[in-house]
Tab-separated table of C-alpha atoms in Angstrom:
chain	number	residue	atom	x	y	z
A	1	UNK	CA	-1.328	13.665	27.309
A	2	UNK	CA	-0.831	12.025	23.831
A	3	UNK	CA	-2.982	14.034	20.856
A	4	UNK	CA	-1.889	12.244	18.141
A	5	UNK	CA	-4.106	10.176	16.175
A	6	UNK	CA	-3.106	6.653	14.512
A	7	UNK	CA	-3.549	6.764	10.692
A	8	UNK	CA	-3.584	2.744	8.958
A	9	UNK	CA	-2.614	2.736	5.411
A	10	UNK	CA	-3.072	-0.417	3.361
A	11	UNK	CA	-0.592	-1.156	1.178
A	12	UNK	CA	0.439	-3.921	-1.546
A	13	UNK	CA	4.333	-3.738	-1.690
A	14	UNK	CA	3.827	-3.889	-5.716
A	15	UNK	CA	2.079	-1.078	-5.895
A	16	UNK	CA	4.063	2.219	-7.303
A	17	UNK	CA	1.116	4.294	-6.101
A	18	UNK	CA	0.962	3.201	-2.739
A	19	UNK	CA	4.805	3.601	-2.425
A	20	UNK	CA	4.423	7.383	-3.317
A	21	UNK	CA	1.530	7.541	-0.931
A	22	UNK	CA	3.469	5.930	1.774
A	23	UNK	CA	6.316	8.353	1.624
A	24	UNK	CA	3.688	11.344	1.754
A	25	UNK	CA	1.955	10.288	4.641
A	26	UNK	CA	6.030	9.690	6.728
A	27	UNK	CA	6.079	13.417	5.831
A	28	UNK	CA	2.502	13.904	7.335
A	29	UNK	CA	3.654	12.369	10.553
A	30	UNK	CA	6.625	14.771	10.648
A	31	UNK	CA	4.717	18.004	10.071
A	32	UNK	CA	0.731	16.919	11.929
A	33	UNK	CA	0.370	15.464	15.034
A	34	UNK	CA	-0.293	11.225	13.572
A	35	UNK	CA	1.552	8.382	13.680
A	36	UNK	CA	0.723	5.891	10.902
A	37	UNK	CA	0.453	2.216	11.032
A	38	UNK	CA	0.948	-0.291	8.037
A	39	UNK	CA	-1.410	-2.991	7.114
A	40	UNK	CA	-0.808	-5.565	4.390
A	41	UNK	CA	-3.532	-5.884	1.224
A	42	UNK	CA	-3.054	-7.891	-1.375
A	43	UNK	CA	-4.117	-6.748	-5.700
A	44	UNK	CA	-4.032	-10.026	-6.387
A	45	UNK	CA	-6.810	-11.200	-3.425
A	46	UNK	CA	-8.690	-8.118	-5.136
A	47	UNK	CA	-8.301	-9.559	-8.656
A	48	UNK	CA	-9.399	-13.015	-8.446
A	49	UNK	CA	-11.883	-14.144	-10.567
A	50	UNK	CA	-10.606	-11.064	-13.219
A	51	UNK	CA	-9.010	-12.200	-16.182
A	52	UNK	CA	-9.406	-8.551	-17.741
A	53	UNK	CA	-5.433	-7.509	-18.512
A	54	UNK	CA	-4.528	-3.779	-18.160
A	55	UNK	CA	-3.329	-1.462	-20.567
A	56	UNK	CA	0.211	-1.746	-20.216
A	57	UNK	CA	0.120	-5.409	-20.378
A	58	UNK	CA	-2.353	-5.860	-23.587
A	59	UNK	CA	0.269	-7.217	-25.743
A	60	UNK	CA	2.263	-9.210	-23.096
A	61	UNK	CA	-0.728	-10.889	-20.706
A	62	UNK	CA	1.301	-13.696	-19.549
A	63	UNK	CA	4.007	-11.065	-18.338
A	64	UNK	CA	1.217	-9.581	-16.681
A	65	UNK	CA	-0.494	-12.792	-14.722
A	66	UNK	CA	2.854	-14.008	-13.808
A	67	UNK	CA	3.444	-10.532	-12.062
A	68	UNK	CA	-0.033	-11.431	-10.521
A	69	UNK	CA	1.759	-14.740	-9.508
A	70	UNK	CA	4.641	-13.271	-7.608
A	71	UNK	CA	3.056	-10.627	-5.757
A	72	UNK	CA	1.655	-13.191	-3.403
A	73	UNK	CA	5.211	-13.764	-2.376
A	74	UNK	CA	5.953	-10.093	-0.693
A	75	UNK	CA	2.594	-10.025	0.798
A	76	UNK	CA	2.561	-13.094	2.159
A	77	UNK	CA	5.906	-12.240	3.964
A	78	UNK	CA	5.051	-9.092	5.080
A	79	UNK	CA	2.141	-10.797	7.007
A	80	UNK	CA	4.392	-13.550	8.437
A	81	UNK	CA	6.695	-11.015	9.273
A	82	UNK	CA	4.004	-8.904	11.504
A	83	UNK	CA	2.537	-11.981	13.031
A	84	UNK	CA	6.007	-12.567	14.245
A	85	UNK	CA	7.354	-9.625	15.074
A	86	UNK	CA	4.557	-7.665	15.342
A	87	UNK	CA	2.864	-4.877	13.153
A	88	UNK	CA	5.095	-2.197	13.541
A	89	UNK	CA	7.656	-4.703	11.957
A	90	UNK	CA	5.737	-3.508	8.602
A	91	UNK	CA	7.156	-0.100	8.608
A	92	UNK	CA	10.390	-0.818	8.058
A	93	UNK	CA	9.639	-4.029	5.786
A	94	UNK	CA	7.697	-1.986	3.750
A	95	UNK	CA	10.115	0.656	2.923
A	96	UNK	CA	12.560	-2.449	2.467
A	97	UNK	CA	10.286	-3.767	-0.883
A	98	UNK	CA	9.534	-0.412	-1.493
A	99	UNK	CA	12.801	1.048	-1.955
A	100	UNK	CA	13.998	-2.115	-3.873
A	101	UNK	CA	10.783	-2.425	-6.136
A	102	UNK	CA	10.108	1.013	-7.218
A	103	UNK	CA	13.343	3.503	-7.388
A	104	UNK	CA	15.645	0.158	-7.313
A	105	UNK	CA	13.341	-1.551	-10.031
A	106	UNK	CA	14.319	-5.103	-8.524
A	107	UNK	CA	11.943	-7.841	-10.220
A	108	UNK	CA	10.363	-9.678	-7.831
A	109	UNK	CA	11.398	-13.052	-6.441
A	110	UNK	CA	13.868	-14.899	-4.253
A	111	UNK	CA	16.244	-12.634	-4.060
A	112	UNK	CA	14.317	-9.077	-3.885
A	113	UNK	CA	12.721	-11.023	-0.858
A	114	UNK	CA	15.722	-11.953	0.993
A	115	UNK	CA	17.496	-8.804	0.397
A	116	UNK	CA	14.267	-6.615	1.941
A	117	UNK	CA	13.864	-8.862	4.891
A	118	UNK	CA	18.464	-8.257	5.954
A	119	UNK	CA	17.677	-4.543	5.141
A	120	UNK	CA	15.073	-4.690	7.962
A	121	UNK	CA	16.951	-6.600	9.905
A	122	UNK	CA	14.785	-9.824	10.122
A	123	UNK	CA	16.010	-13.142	8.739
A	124	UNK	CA	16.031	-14.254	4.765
A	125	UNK	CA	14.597	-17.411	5.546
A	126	UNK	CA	10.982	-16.312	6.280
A	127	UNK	CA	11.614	-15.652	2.282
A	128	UNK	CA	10.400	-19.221	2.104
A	129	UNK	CA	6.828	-18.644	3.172
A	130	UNK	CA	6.662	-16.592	-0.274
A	131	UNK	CA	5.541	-19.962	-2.331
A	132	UNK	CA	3.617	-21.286	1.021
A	133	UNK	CA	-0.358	-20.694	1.060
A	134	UNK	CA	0.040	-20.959	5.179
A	135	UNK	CA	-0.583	-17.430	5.262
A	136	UNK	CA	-3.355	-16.816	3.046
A	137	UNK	CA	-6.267	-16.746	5.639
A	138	UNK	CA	-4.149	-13.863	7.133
A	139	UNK	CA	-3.778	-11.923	4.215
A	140	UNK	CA	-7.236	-12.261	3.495
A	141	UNK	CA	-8.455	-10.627	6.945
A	142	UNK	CA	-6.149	-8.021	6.700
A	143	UNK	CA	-7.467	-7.042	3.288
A	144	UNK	CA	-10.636	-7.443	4.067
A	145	UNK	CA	-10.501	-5.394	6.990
A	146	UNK	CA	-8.780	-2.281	4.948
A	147	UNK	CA	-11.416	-3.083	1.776
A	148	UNK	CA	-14.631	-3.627	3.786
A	149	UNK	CA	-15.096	0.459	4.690
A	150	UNK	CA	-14.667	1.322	1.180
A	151	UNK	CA	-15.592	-1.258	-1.283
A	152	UNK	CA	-14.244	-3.420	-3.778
A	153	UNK	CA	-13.961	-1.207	-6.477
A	154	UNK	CA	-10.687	0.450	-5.597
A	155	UNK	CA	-7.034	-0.336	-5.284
A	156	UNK	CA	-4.019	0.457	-2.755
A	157	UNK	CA	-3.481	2.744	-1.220
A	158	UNK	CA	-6.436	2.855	1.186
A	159	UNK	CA	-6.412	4.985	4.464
A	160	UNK	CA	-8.255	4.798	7.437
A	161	UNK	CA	-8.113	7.857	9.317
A	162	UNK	CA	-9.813	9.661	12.766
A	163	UNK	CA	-12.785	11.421	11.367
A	164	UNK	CA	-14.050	14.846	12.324
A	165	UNK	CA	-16.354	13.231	15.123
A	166	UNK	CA	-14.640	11.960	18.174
A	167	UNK	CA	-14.474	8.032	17.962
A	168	UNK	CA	-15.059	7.999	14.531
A	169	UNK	CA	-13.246	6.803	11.493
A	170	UNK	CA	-13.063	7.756	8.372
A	171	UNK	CA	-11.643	5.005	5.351
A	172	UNK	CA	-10.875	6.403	1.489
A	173	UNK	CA	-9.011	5.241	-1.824
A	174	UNK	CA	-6.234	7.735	-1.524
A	175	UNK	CA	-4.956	9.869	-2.616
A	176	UNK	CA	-3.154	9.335	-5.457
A	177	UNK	CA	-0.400	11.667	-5.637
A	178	UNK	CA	2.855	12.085	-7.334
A	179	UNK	CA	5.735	12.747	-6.519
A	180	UNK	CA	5.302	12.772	-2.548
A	181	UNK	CA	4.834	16.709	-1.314
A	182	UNK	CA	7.121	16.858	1.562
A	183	UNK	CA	7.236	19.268	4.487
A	184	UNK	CA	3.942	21.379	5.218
A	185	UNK	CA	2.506	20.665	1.417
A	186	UNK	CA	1.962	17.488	2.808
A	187	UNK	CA	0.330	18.800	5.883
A	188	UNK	CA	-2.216	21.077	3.759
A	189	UNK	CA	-2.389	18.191	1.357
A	190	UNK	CA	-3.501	15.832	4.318
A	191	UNK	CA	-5.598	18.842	5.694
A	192	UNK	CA	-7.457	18.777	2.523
A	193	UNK	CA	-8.070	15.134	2.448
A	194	UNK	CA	-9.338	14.657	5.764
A	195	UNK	CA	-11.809	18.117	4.754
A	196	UNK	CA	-13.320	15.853	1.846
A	197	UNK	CA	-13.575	12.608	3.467
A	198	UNK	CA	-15.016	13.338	6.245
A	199	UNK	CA	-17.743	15.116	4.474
A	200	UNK	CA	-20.415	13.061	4.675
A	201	UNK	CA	-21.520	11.935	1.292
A	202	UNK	CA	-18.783	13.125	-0.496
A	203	UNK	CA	-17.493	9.791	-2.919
A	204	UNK	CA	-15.246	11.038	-5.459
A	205	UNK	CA	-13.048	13.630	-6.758
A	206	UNK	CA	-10.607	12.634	-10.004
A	207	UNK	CA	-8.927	13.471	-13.177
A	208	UNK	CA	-7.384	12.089	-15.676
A	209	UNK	CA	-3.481	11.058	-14.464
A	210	UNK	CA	-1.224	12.378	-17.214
A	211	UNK	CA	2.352	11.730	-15.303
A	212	UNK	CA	3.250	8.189	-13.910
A	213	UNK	CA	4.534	7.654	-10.447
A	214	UNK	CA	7.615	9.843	-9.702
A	215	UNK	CA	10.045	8.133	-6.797
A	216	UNK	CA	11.989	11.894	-6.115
């Protein structure tokens, strides 16, 4: 008999956030008894139709919507790749970008997509469907589906977990986390975040970040 639960995390590959988040929930599956499945959203689907330029990018905004521009081309892949190969093709494509993007610091393009697609052993010439819009409708639905249960007012990572009823599911923003706790801090971490969100009417819990993403 098979008690594990499945836990789907949406992720864009751009995201440092959702890369830290990714690596803490691997350790979850290690130390708790869930296997987690990756789904592709996309930060720039959620920012159409916002011009408003972040922080970071005040003084550069061009830098900033061309980085808007190119993050089309790792989602778009990472959706081609699952509709060929199916989903659990995402797990190691993720950690592929991932590992390149965020602790590498690769700039995306070309050849940060062809290199992630031979280290997870699928072929550099899906790269091409980066700069195709054949893909779009599907990385629309599978944004949608990871956005619809918790709004439009919130980034990657988003997790949809089994809730504390039997058939139910619960979806959250979250958590953002840094670096990744490993071994059973991430079990009482996930613990924890399961206790809130399945709490019903429970929204929000934050403070002010005062460290950036850390890729130890």
């Amino acid at each position: 008999m098979n008690d594990r639960g499945t836990v789907d995390m949406w992720f864009d590959p751009v995201c440092p956030w959702a890369w830290v988040t990714s690596r803490w929930l691997l350790e979850v599956e290690r130390v708790r008894p869930v296997d987690v499945r990756f789904n592709v959203m996309s930060l720039a689907v959620l920012n159409e139709g916002n011009d408003d330029v972040p922080e970071p990018y005040r003084d550069r905004p061009d830098e900033y919507f061309e980085l808007r521009r190119r993050s089309w081309g790792p989602v778009r892949i990472c959706v081609a790749a699952a509709q060929a190969h199916g989903q659990g093709v995402l797990r190691d494509l993720y950690t592929a970008f991932g590992t390149r993007i965020h602790p590498g610091g690769q700039p995306l393009g070309d050849a940060l997509n062809r290199a992630a697609l031979a280290d997870a052993g699928l072929d550099p010439a899906l790269a091409a469907v980066a700069e195709s819009t054949t893909h779009d409708d599907a990385v629309r639905a599978s944004h949608n589906a990871g956005m619809k249960p918790v709004g439009t007012d919130v980034g990657t990572p988003v997790i949809h977990a089994p809730g504390p009823v039997a058939g139910e599911t619960v979806a959250f923003f979250g958590p953002v986390v840094t670096p990744a706790p490993r071994g059973e801090a991430a079990g009482r971490l996930w613990d924890g975040v399961l206790l809130v969100a399945g709490t019903s009417g429970f929204y929000e819990l934050k403070r002010s970040r005062d460290l950036g993403p850390s890729f130890d």
